[in-house]
Coordinates of C-alpha atoms in Angstrom, one line a residue:
Chain W
X19 CA 41.7 104.1 -12.4
X20 CA 38.1 104.9 -11.8
X21 CA 35.4 102.3 -11.0
X22 CA 33.8 102.4 -14.5
X23 CA 37.2 101.9 -16.2
X24 CA 37.9 99.0 -13.9
X25 CA 34.6 97.4 -14.8
X26 CA 35.5 97.7 -18.5
X27 CA 38.9 96.2 -17.9
X28 CA 37.4 93.2 -16.1
X29 CA 34.8 92.9 -19.0
X30 CA 37.6 93.0 -21.5
X31 CA 39.6 90.2 -19.8
X32 CA 36.4 88.1 -19.3
X33 CA 35.6 88.5 -23.0
X34 CA 39.2 87.4 -23.9
X35 CA 38.8 84.4 -21.6
X36 CA 35.6 83.5 -23.5
X37 CA 37.4 83.8 -26.8
X38 CA 40.2 81.6 -25.4
X39 CA 37.5 79.0 -24.5
X40 CA 35.9 79.3 -28.0
X41 CA 39.4 78.8 -29.6
X42 CA 39.9 75.6 -27.6
X43 CA 36.4 74.3 -28.4
X44 CA 36.3 75.5 -32.0
X45 CA 36.2 72.0 -33.4
X46 CA 33.0 71.3 -31.3
X47 CA 31.4 74.7 -31.9
X48 CA 31.8 74.7 -35.7
X49 CA 29.3 72.5 -37.5
X50 CA 31.6 71.6 -40.4
X51 CA 35.3 70.9 -40.6
X52 CA 37.4 73.9 -41.6
X53 CA 37.2 74.7 -45.3
X54 CA 34.3 72.3 -46.1
X55 CA 32.9 73.4 -49.4
X56 CA 29.4 72.9 -50.8
X57 CA 27.8 72.3 -47.5
X58 CA 25.0 74.6 -48.7
X59 CA 24.0 76.5 -51.8
X60 CA 26.5 79.3 -52.7
X61 CA 25.8 82.8 -51.3
X62 CA 22.8 81.7 -49.3
X63 CA 21.6 84.6 -47.0
X64 CA 21.5 84.1 -43.2
X65 CA 18.8 81.7 -42.4
X66 CA 17.9 79.1 -39.7
X67 CA 20.2 76.3 -41.1
X68 CA 23.0 78.7 -41.8
X69 CA 22.7 81.6 -39.3
X70 CA 25.7 83.5 -40.9
X71 CA 24.8 82.4 -44.4
X72 CA 27.2 80.7 -46.9
X73 CA 30.0 82.0 -49.1
X74 CA 30.7 81.8 -52.8
X75 CA 32.0 78.2 -52.4
X76 CA 29.0 77.1 -50.3
X77 CA 31.0 77.1 -47.0
X78 CA 29.2 77.8 -43.8
X79 CA 30.2 81.3 -42.8
X80 CA 29.5 80.6 -39.1
X81 CA 31.9 77.6 -39.0
X82 CA 34.5 79.5 -41.0
X83 CA 34.3 82.5 -38.7
X84 CA 34.8 80.4 -35.7
X85 CA 37.9 78.8 -37.3
X86 CA 39.1 82.2 -38.5
X87 CA 38.6 83.7 -35.0
X88 CA 40.5 80.8 -33.5
X89 CA 43.5 81.2 -35.9
X90 CA 43.5 85.0 -35.6
X91 CA 43.3 84.9 -31.8
X92 CA 46.1 82.2 -31.5
X93 CA 48.4 84.1 -33.8
X94 CA 47.7 87.4 -32.1
X95 CA 48.5 85.8 -28.7
X96 CA 51.9 84.5 -30.1
X97 CA 52.7 87.9 -31.7
X98 CA 51.7 89.8 -28.5
X99 CA 54.2 87.6 -26.5
X100 CA 56.9 88.5 -29.0
X101 CA 56.0 92.2 -28.8
X102 CA 56.1 91.9 -25.1
X103 CA 59.6 90.4 -24.9
X104 CA 61.2 92.2 -27.9
X105 CA 59.5 95.5 -27.0
X106 CA 58.4 96.0 -23.4
X107 CA 61.0 93.8 -21.7
X108 CA 63.9 95.1 -23.8
X109 CA 62.7 98.7 -23.2
X110 CA 62.7 98.0 -19.5
X111 CA 66.2 96.6 -19.5
X112 CA 67.5 99.1 -22.1
X113 CA 66.5 102.1 -20.0
X114 CA 68.9 100.8 -17.3
X115 CA 71.9 100.4 -19.5
X116 CA 74.7 103.0 -19.2
X117 CA 73.6 106.3 -20.5
X118 CA 75.3 106.3 -23.9
X119 CA 74.5 102.7 -24.6
X120 CA 70.8 103.4 -23.7
X121 CA 70.8 106.4 -26.0
X122 CA 72.3 104.4 -28.8
X123 CA 69.7 101.6 -28.4
X124 CA 66.9 104.2 -28.1
X125 CA 68.0 105.8 -31.4
X126 CA 68.2 102.5 -33.2
X127 CA 64.7 101.5 -32.0
X128 CA 63.3 104.9 -32.7
X129 CA 64.5 104.6 -36.3
X130 CA 62.3 101.5 -36.7
X131 CA 59.4 103.2 -34.9
X132 CA 59.4 105.9 -37.6
X133 CA 58.2 103.3 -40.1
X134 CA 54.5 102.6 -39.7
X135 CA 54.1 99.2 -38.0
X136 CA 52.1 97.7 -40.8
X137 CA 54.8 98.6 -43.3
X138 CA 57.5 97.1 -41.0
X139 CA 55.5 93.9 -40.7
X140 CA 55.1 93.7 -44.5
X141 CA 58.8 94.2 -44.8
X142 CA 59.6 91.5 -42.3
X143 CA 57.2 89.0 -43.9
X144 CA 58.8 89.7 -47.3
X145 CA 62.2 89.2 -45.8
X146 CA 61.3 85.9 -44.1
X147 CA 58.2 83.9 -45.0
X148 CA 54.4 84.0 -44.7
X149 CA 54.6 81.2 -42.1
X150 CA 56.3 83.7 -39.8
X151 CA 53.7 86.4 -40.0
X152 CA 53.0 86.2 -36.2
X153 CA 56.7 86.8 -35.5
X154 CA 56.7 89.7 -38.0
X155 CA 53.7 91.3 -36.5
X156 CA 55.1 90.9 -33.0
X157 CA 58.4 92.5 -34.1
X158 CA 56.7 95.3 -35.9
X159 CA 54.7 96.2 -32.8
X160 CA 57.8 96.0 -30.6
X161 CA 59.4 99.4 -31.4
X162 CA 56.5 101.4 -30.1
X163 CA 56.1 99.1 -27.0
X164 CA 59.9 99.5 -26.5
X165 CA 59.8 103.3 -26.6
X166 CA 56.7 103.4 -24.3
X167 CA 58.3 101.2 -21.7
X168 CA 61.8 102.8 -22.1
X169 CA 60.5 106.3 -21.3
X170 CA 58.6 105.0 -18.2
X171 CA 61.5 102.9 -17.0
X172 CA 64.0 105.7 -17.6
X173 CA 62.0 108.0 -15.4
X174 CA 61.8 105.3 -12.8
X175 CA 65.5 104.6 -12.8
X176 CA 66.2 108.3 -12.3
X177 CA 63.6 108.7 -9.6
X178 CA 64.4 109.6 -6.0
X179 CA 64.1 106.1 -4.6
X180 CA 66.6 104.8 -7.1
X181 CA 69.2 107.5 -6.2
X182 CA 68.6 106.8 -2.5
X183 CA 69.0 103.1 -3.0
X184 CA 72.2 103.5 -4.9
X185 CA 73.5 105.9 -2.2
X186 CA 72.8 103.4 0.5
X187 CA 74.8 100.7 -1.3
X188 CA 71.9 98.6 -2.8
X189 CA 73.3 96.9 -6.0
X190 CA 72.0 97.8 -9.4
X191 CA 70.8 94.2 -10.0
X192 CA 68.8 94.3 -6.7
X193 CA 67.2 97.5 -7.8
X194 CA 66.5 96.1 -11.3
X195 CA 64.9 93.1 -9.6
X196 CA 62.7 95.3 -7.5
X197 CA 61.6 97.5 -10.4
X198 CA 60.9 94.4 -12.6
X199 CA 58.7 92.9 -9.9
X200 CA 56.7 96.2 -9.7
X201 CA 56.6 96.4 -13.5
X202 CA 55.2 92.9 -13.7
X203 CA 52.7 93.5 -11.0
X204 CA 51.4 96.8 -12.3
X205 CA 51.9 96.9 -16.1
X206 CA 52.2 93.4 -17.4
X207 CA 48.5 92.7 -18.0
X208 CA 47.7 96.1 -19.6
X209 CA 50.9 95.8 -21.8
X210 CA 49.9 92.3 -23.0
X211 CA 46.4 93.5 -23.8
X212 CA 47.7 96.6 -25.6
X213 CA 50.1 94.4 -27.6
X214 CA 47.2 92.0 -28.4
X215 CA 45.1 94.8 -29.8
X216 CA 48.0 96.2 -31.9
X217 CA 49.1 92.9 -33.4
X218 CA 45.5 91.7 -34.1
X219 CA 45.1 94.8 -36.3
X220 CA 48.5 94.2 -38.0
X221 CA 48.0 90.4 -38.5
X222 CA 44.5 90.8 -40.0
X223 CA 45.7 93.6 -42.3
X224 CA 48.7 91.4 -43.4
X225 CA 46.3 88.6 -44.3
X226 CA 44.0 91.0 -46.1
X227 CA 46.9 92.3 -48.2
X228 CA 47.9 88.7 -49.0
X229 CA 50.9 88.5 -46.8
X230 CA 49.5 86.3 -44.1
X231 CA 48.2 82.8 -44.0
X232 CA 47.4 80.9 -47.2
X233 CA 44.4 78.6 -47.7
X234 CA 43.3 76.2 -46.3
X235 CA 44.4 78.1 -43.1
X236 CA 42.1 81.2 -43.2
X237 CA 42.2 83.8 -40.5
X238 CA 39.6 86.6 -40.3
X239 CA 41.7 89.0 -42.5
X240 CA 41.9 86.4 -45.3
X241 CA 38.2 85.6 -45.0
X242 CA 37.4 89.3 -45.5
X243 CA 39.8 89.6 -48.4
X244 CA 38.2 86.5 -50.0
X245 CA 34.8 88.1 -49.6
X246 CA 35.7 91.2 -51.6
X247 CA 34.4 89.7 -54.8
X248 CA 31.0 88.9 -53.3
X249 CA 30.2 91.3 -50.5
X250 CA 28.5 93.9 -52.6
X251 CA 25.7 91.4 -53.2
X252 CA 26.2 89.1 -50.2
X253 CA 27.2 91.4 -47.3
X254 CA 27.2 88.5 -44.8
X255 CA 30.4 87.0 -46.3
X256 CA 32.4 90.0 -45.1
X257 CA 30.3 91.4 -42.3
X258 CA 30.4 88.5 -39.9
X259 CA 34.2 87.9 -40.0
X260 CA 34.7 91.7 -39.8
X261 CA 32.4 91.9 -36.7
X262 CA 34.3 88.9 -35.1
X263 CA 37.6 90.7 -35.7
X264 CA 36.3 94.0 -34.3
X265 CA 35.1 92.1 -31.2
X266 CA 38.5 90.6 -30.6
X267 CA 40.2 94.0 -30.9
X268 CA 37.5 95.7 -28.8
X269 CA 38.0 93.1 -26.0
X270 CA 41.8 93.6 -26.1
X271 CA 41.3 97.4 -26.0
X272 CA 39.0 97.2 -23.0
X273 CA 41.4 94.8 -21.2
X274 CA 44.2 97.2 -21.8
X275 CA 42.2 100.1 -20.3
X276 CA 42.8 102.1 -23.4
X277 CA 41.0 105.4 -23.9
X278 CA 38.4 105.4 -26.6
X279 CA 40.3 105.9 -29.9
X280 CA 43.7 105.7 -28.2
X281 CA 46.4 104.0 -30.3
X282 CA 47.2 100.5 -28.9
Chain L
X10 CA 64.5 129.0 -28.6
X11 CA 67.7 128.8 -30.7
X12 CA 69.1 126.1 -28.4
X13 CA 65.8 124.2 -28.6
X14 CA 65.8 124.5 -32.4
X15 CA 69.4 123.3 -32.7
X16 CA 68.7 120.3 -30.3
X17 CA 65.6 119.3 -32.2
X18 CA 67.3 119.7 -35.6
X19 CA 70.1 117.5 -34.4
X20 CA 67.6 114.9 -33.2
X21 CA 65.7 115.0 -36.5
X22 CA 68.9 114.7 -38.5
X23 CA 70.1 111.7 -36.4
X24 CA 66.7 110.0 -36.8
X25 CA 66.8 110.6 -40.6
X26 CA 70.2 108.9 -40.6
X27 CA 68.7 105.9 -38.8
X28 CA 65.9 105.7 -41.3
X29 CA 68.4 105.9 -44.1
X30 CA 70.4 103.1 -42.6
X31 CA 67.3 100.9 -42.6
X32 CA 66.6 101.8 -46.2
X33 CA 70.1 101.0 -47.2
X34 CA 69.9 97.6 -45.5
X35 CA 66.7 96.8 -47.3
X36 CA 68.3 97.8 -50.7
X37 CA 71.2 95.6 -49.9
X38 CA 68.9 92.6 -49.9
X39 CA 69.0 92.9 -53.8
X40 CA 72.7 91.8 -53.7
X41 CA 72.6 89.2 -56.5
X42 CA 75.0 86.8 -54.9
X43 CA 77.3 89.5 -53.5
X44 CA 78.2 89.4 -49.7
X45 CA 75.7 91.4 -47.6
X46 CA 78.4 93.7 -46.1
X47 CA 79.9 94.5 -49.5
X48 CA 76.4 95.1 -50.9
X49 CA 75.7 97.3 -47.9
X50 CA 78.8 99.4 -48.6
X51 CA 77.9 99.7 -52.3
X52 CA 74.4 100.9 -51.5
X53 CA 75.5 103.4 -48.9
X54 CA 77.7 105.0 -51.6
X55 CA 74.9 104.8 -54.2
X56 CA 72.3 106.4 -51.8
X57 CA 74.7 109.2 -51.0
X58 CA 74.8 109.9 -54.7
X59 CA 71.0 109.8 -54.6
X60 CA 71.1 106.8 -56.9
X61 CA 68.4 104.4 -55.7
X62 CA 69.0 101.8 -58.4
X63 CA 66.5 100.4 -60.8
X64 CA 63.4 98.4 -60.3
X65 CA 64.1 94.7 -60.7
X66 CA 60.6 94.2 -62.3
X67 CA 60.1 97.2 -64.6
X68 CA 63.7 98.2 -65.2
X69 CA 62.8 101.8 -64.6
X70 CA 64.7 104.0 -62.1
X71 CA 63.3 103.7 -58.6
X72 CA 63.4 107.5 -58.1
X73 CA 61.5 108.1 -61.4
X74 CA 58.9 105.5 -60.5
X75 CA 58.4 107.1 -57.1
X76 CA 58.1 110.5 -58.7
X77 CA 55.3 109.2 -61.0
X78 CA 53.4 107.4 -58.3
X79 CA 54.1 109.8 -55.4
X80 CA 51.6 112.5 -56.3
X81 CA 48.7 110.0 -55.9
X82 CA 49.7 109.1 -52.4
X83 CA 50.5 112.7 -51.6
X84 CA 47.0 113.7 -52.7
X85 CA 45.3 111.0 -50.7
X86 CA 47.3 111.8 -47.6
X87 CA 46.8 115.6 -48.0
X88 CA 43.1 115.3 -48.6
X89 CA 42.9 112.7 -45.8
X90 CA 44.7 115.0 -43.4
X91 CA 42.3 117.8 -44.2
X92 CA 39.3 115.5 -43.5
X93 CA 41.0 114.3 -40.4
X94 CA 41.5 117.8 -39.1
X95 CA 38.0 118.9 -40.0
X96 CA 36.4 115.9 -38.3
X97 CA 38.9 115.2 -35.6
X98 CA 39.5 118.7 -34.1
X99 CA 35.8 119.6 -33.4
X100 CA 35.2 116.0 -32.2
X101 CA 38.2 116.1 -29.9
X102 CA 37.0 119.5 -28.4
X103 CA 33.4 118.4 -28.1
X104 CA 34.1 114.9 -26.7
X105 CA 36.7 116.3 -24.3
X106 CA 34.0 117.6 -22.1
X107 CA 33.0 115.4 -19.2
X108 CA 29.4 114.4 -19.8
X109 CA 29.5 114.1 -23.6
X110 CA 32.7 112.1 -23.2
X111 CA 31.1 109.5 -21.0
X112 CA 27.9 109.3 -23.2
X113 CA 29.8 108.7 -26.4
X114 CA 32.5 106.4 -25.0
X115 CA 31.0 103.1 -25.9
X116 CA 30.4 104.2 -29.5
X117 CA 33.9 105.7 -29.9
X118 CA 35.5 102.6 -28.4
X119 CA 33.6 100.3 -30.8
X120 CA 34.3 102.4 -33.8
X121 CA 38.0 102.6 -32.9
X122 CA 38.2 98.8 -32.9
X123 CA 37.5 98.7 -36.6
X124 CA 40.7 98.1 -38.7
X125 CA 41.2 100.5 -41.5
X126 CA 40.5 97.9 -44.2
X127 CA 37.1 97.2 -42.7
X128 CA 36.3 100.9 -42.7
X129 CA 37.4 101.1 -46.3
X130 CA 35.3 98.2 -47.4
X131 CA 32.3 99.6 -45.5
X132 CA 32.7 102.9 -47.2
X133 CA 33.0 101.2 -50.6
X134 CA 29.8 99.2 -49.8
X135 CA 27.9 102.3 -48.7
X136 CA 29.1 104.3 -51.8
X137 CA 27.9 101.4 -54.1
X138 CA 24.5 101.2 -52.3
X139 CA 23.9 104.9 -52.4
X140 CA 24.9 105.1 -56.0
X141 CA 27.7 107.6 -55.2
X142 CA 29.6 108.3 -58.5
X143 CA 32.9 110.0 -58.5
X144 CA 34.2 112.2 -61.4
X145 CA 37.1 114.5 -62.2
X146 CA 40.8 114.4 -61.3
X147 CA 40.2 114.2 -57.5
X148 CA 37.0 112.1 -57.7
X149 CA 38.5 108.6 -57.5
X150 CA 40.7 109.8 -54.6
X151 CA 37.7 110.8 -52.5
X152 CA 36.9 107.4 -50.9
X153 CA 40.5 106.5 -50.2
X154 CA 41.1 110.0 -48.7
X155 CA 37.9 109.6 -46.6
X156 CA 39.2 106.3 -45.3
X157 CA 42.6 107.9 -44.4
X158 CA 40.7 110.9 -43.0
X159 CA 38.6 108.8 -40.7
X160 CA 41.6 107.0 -39.4
X161 CA 43.4 110.3 -38.8
X162 CA 40.3 111.8 -37.2
X163 CA 40.2 109.0 -34.7
X164 CA 43.8 109.6 -33.8
X165 CA 43.3 113.4 -33.6
X166 CA 40.2 113.2 -31.4
X167 CA 41.8 110.7 -29.1
X168 CA 44.9 112.9 -28.6
X169 CA 42.8 116.0 -27.9
X170 CA 40.4 114.2 -25.7
X171 CA 43.2 112.6 -23.7
X172 CA 44.8 116.1 -23.3
X173 CA 41.5 117.7 -22.3
X174 CA 41.0 115.0 -19.7
X175 CA 44.5 115.5 -18.2
X176 CA 43.8 119.3 -17.9
X177 CA 40.3 118.8 -16.5
X178 CA 41.4 118.6 -12.9
X179 CA 44.7 120.5 -13.3
X180 CA 45.4 122.7 -10.2
X181 CA 45.9 125.9 -12.2
X182 CA 42.2 125.9 -13.2
X183 CA 41.1 126.2 -9.6
X184 CA 43.7 128.9 -9.0
X185 CA 42.5 130.9 -12.0
X186 CA 38.9 130.5 -10.9
X187 CA 39.8 131.8 -7.5
X188 CA 41.4 134.8 -9.1
X189 CA 38.0 135.5 -10.6
X190 CA 38.6 134.6 -14.2
X191 CA 35.4 133.4 -16.1
X192 CA 35.3 129.7 -17.0
X193 CA 35.1 130.4 -20.7
X194 CA 38.2 132.6 -20.6
X195 CA 40.1 129.9 -18.6
X196 CA 39.2 127.4 -21.3
X197 CA 40.0 129.8 -24.2
X198 CA 43.2 131.3 -23.0
X199 CA 44.8 128.6 -20.9
X200 CA 43.3 125.2 -21.7
X201 CA 42.7 125.2 -25.4
X202 CA 46.3 126.2 -26.3
X203 CA 47.6 123.3 -24.2
X204 CA 45.2 120.9 -25.9
X205 CA 46.5 122.0 -29.3
X206 CA 50.0 121.8 -28.1
X207 CA 49.4 118.2 -27.2
X208 CA 48.0 117.6 -30.6
X209 CA 51.1 119.1 -32.2
X210 CA 53.3 117.0 -30.0
X211 CA 51.6 113.9 -31.3
X212 CA 51.9 114.9 -35.0
X213 CA 54.5 112.2 -35.7
X214 CA 52.2 109.5 -34.4
X215 CA 49.2 110.9 -36.3
X216 CA 51.4 110.8 -39.5
X217 CA 52.1 107.1 -38.8
X218 CA 48.3 106.5 -38.7
X219 CA 47.7 108.4 -41.9
X220 CA 50.5 106.6 -43.8
X221 CA 49.3 103.1 -42.6
X222 CA 45.8 104.0 -43.6
X223 CA 47.1 105.2 -47.0
X224 CA 48.7 101.8 -47.7
X225 CA 45.4 100.0 -46.9
X226 CA 43.1 102.5 -48.7
X227 CA 45.2 102.4 -51.9
X228 CA 44.9 98.6 -51.9
X229 CA 41.2 98.6 -51.2
X230 CA 40.3 101.2 -53.8
X231 CA 42.8 100.2 -56.4
X232 CA 44.8 103.5 -56.4
X233 CA 48.3 103.2 -57.7
X234 CA 50.4 105.4 -55.4
X235 CA 53.7 104.6 -53.7
X236 CA 52.0 102.8 -50.9
X237 CA 50.5 100.3 -53.4
X238 CA 53.9 100.2 -55.2
X239 CA 55.5 99.3 -51.8
X240 CA 53.1 96.3 -51.3
X241 CA 53.7 95.1 -54.8
X242 CA 57.5 95.5 -54.5
X243 CA 57.6 93.5 -51.4
X244 CA 55.4 90.8 -52.8
X245 CA 57.8 90.4 -55.7
X246 CA 60.9 91.0 -53.6
X247 CA 61.9 94.2 -55.6
X248 CA 64.1 95.6 -52.8
X249 CA 65.5 98.5 -54.9
X250 CA 62.0 99.8 -55.2
X251 CA 61.0 99.1 -51.6
X252 CA 64.0 100.7 -50.0
X253 CA 63.5 104.3 -51.0
X254 CA 59.8 104.0 -50.2
X255 CA 60.6 102.9 -46.6
X256 CA 62.8 106.0 -46.3
X257 CA 60.2 108.3 -47.7
X258 CA 57.6 107.1 -45.2
X259 CA 60.0 107.2 -42.3
X260 CA 61.2 110.7 -43.3
X261 CA 57.6 111.9 -43.5
X262 CA 56.9 110.6 -40.0
X263 CA 60.1 112.1 -38.6
X264 CA 59.5 115.4 -40.3
X265 CA 56.0 115.6 -39.0
X266 CA 57.2 114.9 -35.5
X267 CA 59.9 117.5 -35.8
X268 CA 57.6 120.2 -37.1
X269 CA 55.0 119.2 -34.5
X270 CA 57.5 119.7 -31.7
X271 CA 58.6 123.1 -33.0
X272 CA 55.0 124.3 -33.3
X273 CA 54.3 122.9 -29.9
X274 CA 57.1 125.0 -28.5
X275 CA 55.7 128.0 -30.2
X276 CA 52.1 127.5 -29.1
X277 CA 52.7 126.3 -25.5
X278 CA 56.0 128.2 -24.8
X279 CA 57.5 125.1 -23.1
X280 CA 59.6 122.2 -24.4
X281 CA 57.4 119.3 -25.5

């Protein structure tokens, strides 16, 4: 990794750290309790008392964006952990299964990976409940994470050092332990950040399509969806939540060290 | 080549079988009190007869409903693919070069962070502000297709740029330069085909992007294609309708991946 990329990765993680602090302090940072209506005139443009303006119901868009960001980031973190365990960790272990079992598992997961993650997440939410949208997003992002880790781990398990270790009598579990340690050291943080970027997009889109949280819990996707009726005349109702969402995804992308435009 | 073709065809057929199994499992959710395993068996037999059942909401045959709505999505995806190729390929080739790549990196990274629905809403906003009126049969599809196209262009340029970067310091370039080949010829004859081969190899992933974008753009712009039908079916738990659509989307992705790998073999001469 070159120096510039390393700087961007550090910037990404620092930004995510600040978002985490903002999430913890959201009650203090926001000037009104979540969902407070008629705190100002409806659809008031950004001004000194309301820097992000107000929405159709007279809610302070700045306060609502902070709460929305808090909810989106928390759910994305939960979903990223699920994607990490159900995808990356299972891929790592699956690649070390006996050949035919590994091939069978790969086939099964690849079948799910052929369905666009958004559609898979929609399907999972419809099969369970809206309250489980973070689980659904995590599971929907898991197949691609599985396949990515599976390919890498398969190459690793067939590499020269593995054959040499087996020939010298080192047990399979000791080898797995060693590879897992290196995997954690080298790929854990980028994998988490990559999963965070992927699930943040899926979760916000789920909410936008009406499959996510329901009011009074409003994440950024739902805020943008609610602003659809007013944003042609009051752009700030959608623009600020959208910018906050883009910031979250951008920070996760930078932290993952993704190429510009690369799919998370 | 024949061995490669047989191997890839086998992989493709197996993958389609997996997608069919998922679709059957989804259809079996509409079991109306029946045990899941029995419903699964019944739906396997029905799917083999190409009987996808009837919509629980409209009472129409699922296949007929898809046939009516399918062309809308097909047009959006086709037009979107065209826009994606027209924008993505030149961008990928242009931004693949060192200096320009570094200069545009912050902009591309920021734009890539926008979810498709934000891009769709921004396009709708811009169209309204600019007084952009759409007419004719294809007119209403222009903005949804442009949204899909932009998502596809991002995927295409990323794939090409990533491939260009990986070939930038490849040892064969130095070797060819030492043999006296002009830089332009090395790029044209040896590097560009490899970049296009990488693009073809990623055709399945690009199709995933296009289909996801189609779902969102149909929703944003109120187009009633099968992607929109899928969202409504799930919202109302119409599993008979959702199941074949899942299969159609998965089959499209798998077929794109299959065709891409075949074309990659033809272009690059090596197995993808």
